[in-house]
Short mmCIF file of C-alpha atoms and ligand atoms in Angstrom, two decimals:
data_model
loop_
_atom_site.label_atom_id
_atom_site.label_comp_id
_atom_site.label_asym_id
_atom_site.label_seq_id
_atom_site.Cartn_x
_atom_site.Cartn_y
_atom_site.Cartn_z
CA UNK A 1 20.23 140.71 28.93
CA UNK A 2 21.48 139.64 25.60
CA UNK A 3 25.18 140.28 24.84
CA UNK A 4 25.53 143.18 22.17
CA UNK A 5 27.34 142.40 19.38
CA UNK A 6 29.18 144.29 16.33
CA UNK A 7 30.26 141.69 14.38
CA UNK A 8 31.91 142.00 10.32
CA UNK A 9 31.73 139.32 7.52
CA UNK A 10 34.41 140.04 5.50
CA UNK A 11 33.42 137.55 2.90
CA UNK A 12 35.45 137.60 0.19
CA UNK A 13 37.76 140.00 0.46
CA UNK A 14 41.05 140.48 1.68
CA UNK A 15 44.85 139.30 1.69
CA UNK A 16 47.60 139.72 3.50
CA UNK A 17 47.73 143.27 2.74
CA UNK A 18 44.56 143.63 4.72
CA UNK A 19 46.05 142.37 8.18
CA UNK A 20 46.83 146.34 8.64
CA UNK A 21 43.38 146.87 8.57
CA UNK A 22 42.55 144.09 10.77
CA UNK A 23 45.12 145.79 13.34
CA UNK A 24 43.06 149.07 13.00
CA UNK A 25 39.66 147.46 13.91
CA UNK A 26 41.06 145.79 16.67
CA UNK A 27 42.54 148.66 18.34
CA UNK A 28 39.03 150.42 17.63
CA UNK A 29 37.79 147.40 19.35
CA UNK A 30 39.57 148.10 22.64
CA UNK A 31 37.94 151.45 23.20
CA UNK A 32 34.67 150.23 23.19
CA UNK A 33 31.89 148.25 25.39
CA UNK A 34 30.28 145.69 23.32
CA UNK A 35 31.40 142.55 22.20
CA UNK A 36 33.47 142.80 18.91
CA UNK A 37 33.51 140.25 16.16
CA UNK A 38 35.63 139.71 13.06
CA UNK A 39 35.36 136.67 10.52
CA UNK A 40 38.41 137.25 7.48
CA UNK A 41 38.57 134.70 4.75
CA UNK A 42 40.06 131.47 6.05
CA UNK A 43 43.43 132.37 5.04
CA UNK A 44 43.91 135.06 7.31
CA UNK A 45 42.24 133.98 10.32
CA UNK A 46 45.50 132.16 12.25
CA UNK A 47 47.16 135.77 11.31
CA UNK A 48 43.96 137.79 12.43
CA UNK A 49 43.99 135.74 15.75
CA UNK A 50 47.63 136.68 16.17
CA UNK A 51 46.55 140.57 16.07
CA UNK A 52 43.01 140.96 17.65
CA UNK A 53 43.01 141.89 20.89
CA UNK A 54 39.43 142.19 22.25
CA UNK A 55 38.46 141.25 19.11
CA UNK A 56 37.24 137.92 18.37
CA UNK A 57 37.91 135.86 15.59
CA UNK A 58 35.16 134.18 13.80
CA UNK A 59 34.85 131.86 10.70
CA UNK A 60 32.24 132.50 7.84
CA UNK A 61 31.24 128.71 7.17
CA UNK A 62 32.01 125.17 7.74
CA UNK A 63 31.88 121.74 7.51
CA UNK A 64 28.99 119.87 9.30
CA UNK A 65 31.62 116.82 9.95
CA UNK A 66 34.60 117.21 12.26
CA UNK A 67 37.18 115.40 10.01
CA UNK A 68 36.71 113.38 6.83
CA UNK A 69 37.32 113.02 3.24
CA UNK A 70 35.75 116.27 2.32
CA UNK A 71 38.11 118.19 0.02
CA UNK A 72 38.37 121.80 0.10
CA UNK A 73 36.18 122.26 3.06
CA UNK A 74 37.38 123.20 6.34
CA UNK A 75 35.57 122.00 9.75
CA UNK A 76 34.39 123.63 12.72
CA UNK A 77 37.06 121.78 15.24
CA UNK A 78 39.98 123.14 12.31
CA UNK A 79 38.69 127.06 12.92
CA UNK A 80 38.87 126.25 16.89
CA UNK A 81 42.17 125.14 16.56
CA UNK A 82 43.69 128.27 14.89
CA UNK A 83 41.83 130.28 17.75
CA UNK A 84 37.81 131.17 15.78
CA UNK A 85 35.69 131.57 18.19
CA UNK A 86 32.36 131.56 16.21
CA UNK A 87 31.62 130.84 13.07
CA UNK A 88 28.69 132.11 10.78
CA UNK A 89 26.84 129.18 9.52
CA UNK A 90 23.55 129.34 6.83
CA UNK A 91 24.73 133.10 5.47
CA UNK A 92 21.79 133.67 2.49
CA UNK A 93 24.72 133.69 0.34
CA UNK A 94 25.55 129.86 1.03
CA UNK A 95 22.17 129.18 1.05
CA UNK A 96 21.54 130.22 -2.29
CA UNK A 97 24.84 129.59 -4.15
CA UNK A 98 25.46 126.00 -2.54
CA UNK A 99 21.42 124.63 -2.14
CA UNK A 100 22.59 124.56 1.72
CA UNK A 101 19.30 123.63 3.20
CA UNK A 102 17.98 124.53 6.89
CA UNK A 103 18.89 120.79 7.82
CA UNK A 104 22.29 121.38 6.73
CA UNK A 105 22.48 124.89 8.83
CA UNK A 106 21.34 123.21 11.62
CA UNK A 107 24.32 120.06 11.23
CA UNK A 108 26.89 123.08 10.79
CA UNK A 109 25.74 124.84 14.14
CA UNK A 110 25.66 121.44 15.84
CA UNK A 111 29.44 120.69 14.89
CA UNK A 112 30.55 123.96 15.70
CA UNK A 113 29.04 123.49 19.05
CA UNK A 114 30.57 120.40 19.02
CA UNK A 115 33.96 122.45 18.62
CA UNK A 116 32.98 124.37 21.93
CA UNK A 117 32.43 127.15 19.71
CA UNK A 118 29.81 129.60 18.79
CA UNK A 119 27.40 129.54 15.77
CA UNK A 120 26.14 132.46 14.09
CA UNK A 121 22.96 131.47 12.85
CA UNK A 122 21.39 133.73 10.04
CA UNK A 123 18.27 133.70 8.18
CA UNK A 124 16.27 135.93 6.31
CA UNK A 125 13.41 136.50 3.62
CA UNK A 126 14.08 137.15 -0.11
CA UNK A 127 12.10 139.90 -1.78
CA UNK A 128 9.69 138.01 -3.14
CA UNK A 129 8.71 136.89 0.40
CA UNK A 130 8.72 139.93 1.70
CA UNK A 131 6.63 141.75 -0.99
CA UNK A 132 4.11 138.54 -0.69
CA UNK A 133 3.29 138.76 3.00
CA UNK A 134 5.07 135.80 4.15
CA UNK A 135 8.12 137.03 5.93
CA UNK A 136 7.69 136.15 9.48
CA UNK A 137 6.46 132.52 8.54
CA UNK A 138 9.44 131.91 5.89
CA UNK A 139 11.86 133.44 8.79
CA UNK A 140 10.34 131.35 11.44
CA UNK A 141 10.68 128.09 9.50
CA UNK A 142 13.80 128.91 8.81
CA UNK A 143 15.15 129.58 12.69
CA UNK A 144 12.94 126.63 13.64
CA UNK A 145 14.81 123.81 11.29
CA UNK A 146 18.36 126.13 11.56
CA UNK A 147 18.55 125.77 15.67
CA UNK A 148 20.50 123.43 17.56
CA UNK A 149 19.57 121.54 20.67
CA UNK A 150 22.05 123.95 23.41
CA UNK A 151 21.21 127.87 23.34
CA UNK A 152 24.54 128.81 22.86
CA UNK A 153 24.14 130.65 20.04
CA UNK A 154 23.93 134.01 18.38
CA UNK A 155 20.93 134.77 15.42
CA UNK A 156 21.37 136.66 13.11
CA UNK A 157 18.46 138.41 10.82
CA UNK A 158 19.26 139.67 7.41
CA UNK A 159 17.08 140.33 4.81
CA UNK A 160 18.52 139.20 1.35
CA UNK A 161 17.01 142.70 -0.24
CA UNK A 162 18.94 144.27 2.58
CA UNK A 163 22.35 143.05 1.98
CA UNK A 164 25.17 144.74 -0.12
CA UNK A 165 22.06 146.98 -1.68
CA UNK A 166 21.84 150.63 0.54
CA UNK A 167 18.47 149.02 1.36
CA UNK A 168 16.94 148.53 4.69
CA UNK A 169 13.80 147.45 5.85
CA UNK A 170 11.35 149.98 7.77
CA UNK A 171 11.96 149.92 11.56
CA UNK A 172 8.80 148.74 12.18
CA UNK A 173 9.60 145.85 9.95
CA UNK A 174 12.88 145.43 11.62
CA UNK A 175 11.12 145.65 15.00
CA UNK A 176 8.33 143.10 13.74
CA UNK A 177 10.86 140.81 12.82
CA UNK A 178 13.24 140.51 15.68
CA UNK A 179 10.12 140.23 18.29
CA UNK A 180 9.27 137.80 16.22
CA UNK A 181 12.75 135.56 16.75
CA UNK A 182 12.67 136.55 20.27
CA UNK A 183 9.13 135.19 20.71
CA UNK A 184 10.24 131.82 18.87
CA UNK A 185 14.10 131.54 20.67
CA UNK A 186 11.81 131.61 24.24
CA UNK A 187 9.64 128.86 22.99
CA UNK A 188 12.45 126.72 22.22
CA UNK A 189 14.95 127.26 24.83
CA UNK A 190 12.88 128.71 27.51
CA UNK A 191 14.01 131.88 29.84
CA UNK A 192 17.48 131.23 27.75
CA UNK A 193 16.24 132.28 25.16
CA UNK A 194 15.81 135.56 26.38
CA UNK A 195 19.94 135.79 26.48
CA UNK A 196 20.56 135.01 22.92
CA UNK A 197 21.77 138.01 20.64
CA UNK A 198 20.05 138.94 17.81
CA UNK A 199 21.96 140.78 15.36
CA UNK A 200 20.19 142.81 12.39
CA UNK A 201 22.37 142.35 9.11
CA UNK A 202 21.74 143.99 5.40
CA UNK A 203 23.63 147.81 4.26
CA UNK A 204 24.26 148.66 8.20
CA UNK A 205 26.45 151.35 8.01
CA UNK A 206 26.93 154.48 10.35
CA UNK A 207 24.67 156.49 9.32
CA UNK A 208 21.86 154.18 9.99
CA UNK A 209 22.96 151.90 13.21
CA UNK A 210 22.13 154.26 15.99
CA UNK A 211 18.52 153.83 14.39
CA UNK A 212 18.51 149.79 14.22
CA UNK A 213 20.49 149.19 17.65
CA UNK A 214 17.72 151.43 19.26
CA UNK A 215 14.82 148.55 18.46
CA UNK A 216 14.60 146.44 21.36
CA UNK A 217 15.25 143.03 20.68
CA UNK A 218 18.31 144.06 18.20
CA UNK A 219 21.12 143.15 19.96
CA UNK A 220 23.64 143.79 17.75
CA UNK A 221 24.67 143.80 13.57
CA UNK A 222 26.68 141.25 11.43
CA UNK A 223 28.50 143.99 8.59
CA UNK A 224 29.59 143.00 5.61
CA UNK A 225 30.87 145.95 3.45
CA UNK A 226 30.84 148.54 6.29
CA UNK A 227 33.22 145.71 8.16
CA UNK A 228 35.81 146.56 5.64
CA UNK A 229 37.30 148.93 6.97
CA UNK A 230 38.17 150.59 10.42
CA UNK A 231 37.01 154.10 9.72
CA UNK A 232 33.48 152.99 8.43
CA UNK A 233 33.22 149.86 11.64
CA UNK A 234 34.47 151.71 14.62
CA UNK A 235 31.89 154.10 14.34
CA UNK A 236 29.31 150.96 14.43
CA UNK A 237 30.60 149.23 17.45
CA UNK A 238 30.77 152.92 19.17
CA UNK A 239 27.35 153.32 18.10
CA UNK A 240 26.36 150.01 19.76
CA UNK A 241 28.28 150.88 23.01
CA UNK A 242 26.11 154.34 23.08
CA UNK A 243 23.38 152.29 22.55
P1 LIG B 1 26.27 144.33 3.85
O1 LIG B 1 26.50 144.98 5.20
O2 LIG B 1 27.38 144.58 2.88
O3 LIG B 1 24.91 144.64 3.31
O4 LIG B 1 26.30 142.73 4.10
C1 LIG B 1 25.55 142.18 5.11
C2 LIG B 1 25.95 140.77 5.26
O5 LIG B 1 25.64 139.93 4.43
C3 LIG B 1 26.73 140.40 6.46
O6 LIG B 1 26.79 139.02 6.62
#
């Protein structure tokens, strides 16, 4: 069985001031079953290691190179070293603001493997693709040219329309997706694939994760504005232990 998985993408957000907060979602952490995930900005994550608990530490991005004359960017091997033990890699929000193509993705999660680390590989369909019909072929390209060689990874599905909007796809969409992955994960890796975590991302909140975590092949969620916070996550990752 896949590992479930409540991870949070902070994104963005968050200073020093927000290490308190951190605390709070790890201690949340320790009262509950599934695996727990965090990924802070870069500037907090040697301080977020230092606090976590059960709570893992994850980066949102990186460099496909372990070391080079690159400035600004920050490899996979650097986030291992301050104690990340995943990192996000091909978020829709790189993808669109930085061209980052699947070839790219798939160079990131090969270096962070590299770093004995684990990539969080996402993907997802934009609007237009869904509204046109070609969701599970855009989705499947996507996974297909994102995915390393080893199946040490985690997926993660969120639809750009989804995320940061209060808008979530039907279940059965949800449901058609993820069996999808699942389907295409076997292919590749063979009975391994049957282990990998798939997490649903895109305006999870409480209200609505009981819901998504009952679908069968969602494993999980990756959080972004619900992750903000320990009053709005812990009820998430309890949700997902009930689950
Ligand atoms: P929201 O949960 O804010 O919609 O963000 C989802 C996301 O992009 C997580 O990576």
């Amino acid at each position: 069985m896949p590992r479930r998985i409540a991870a949070g993408n902070w994104k963005m957000n968050g200073t020093q001031a927000a290490l308190s907060e951190l605390a709070s979602i790890a201690a949340a952490a320790g009262e509950v079953s599934c695996t727990t995930i965090l990924c802070p900005p870069t500037t907090l994550l040697q301080a977020a290691v230092q606090s976590s608990g059960s709570l893992a530490i994850g980066g949102q991005n990186c460099h496909h190179e372990a070391t080079g004359a690159h400035t600004g960017d920050v490899s996979a091997q650097m986030l291992a070293d301050v104690g990340a033990q995943y990192v996000i890699v091909g978020h829709s929000e790189r993808r669109n603001s930085y061209a980052e193509s699947d070839a790219l993705v798939q160079a990131k999660a090969r270096a962070v493997l590299s770093a004995e680390i684990t990539p969080i590989i996402c993907i997802g369909e934009s609007i237009e693709q869904r509204e046109s019909g070609e969701t599970i072929s855009v989705i499947s390209t996507q996974l297909s040219a994102s995915l390393p060689t080893e199946a040490q990874i985690v997926v993660a599905y969120e639809p750009i329309w989804a995320i940061g909007t209060g808008l979530v796809p039907a279940i059965a969409q949800i449901t058609e997706v993820h069996d999808a992955l699942r389907a295409l994960l076997v292919k590749t890796y063979g009975a391994q694939g049957n282990e990998i975590s798939i997490l649903y991302g895109g305006s999870v909140k409480a209200s609505n994760a009981s819901e998504i975590f009952a679908v069968s092949n969602v494993n999980g969620a990756l959080v972004g504005g619900a992750s903000l916070k320990a009053v709005d996550f812990a009820p998430i990752m309890q949700a997902l232990s009930d689950s």
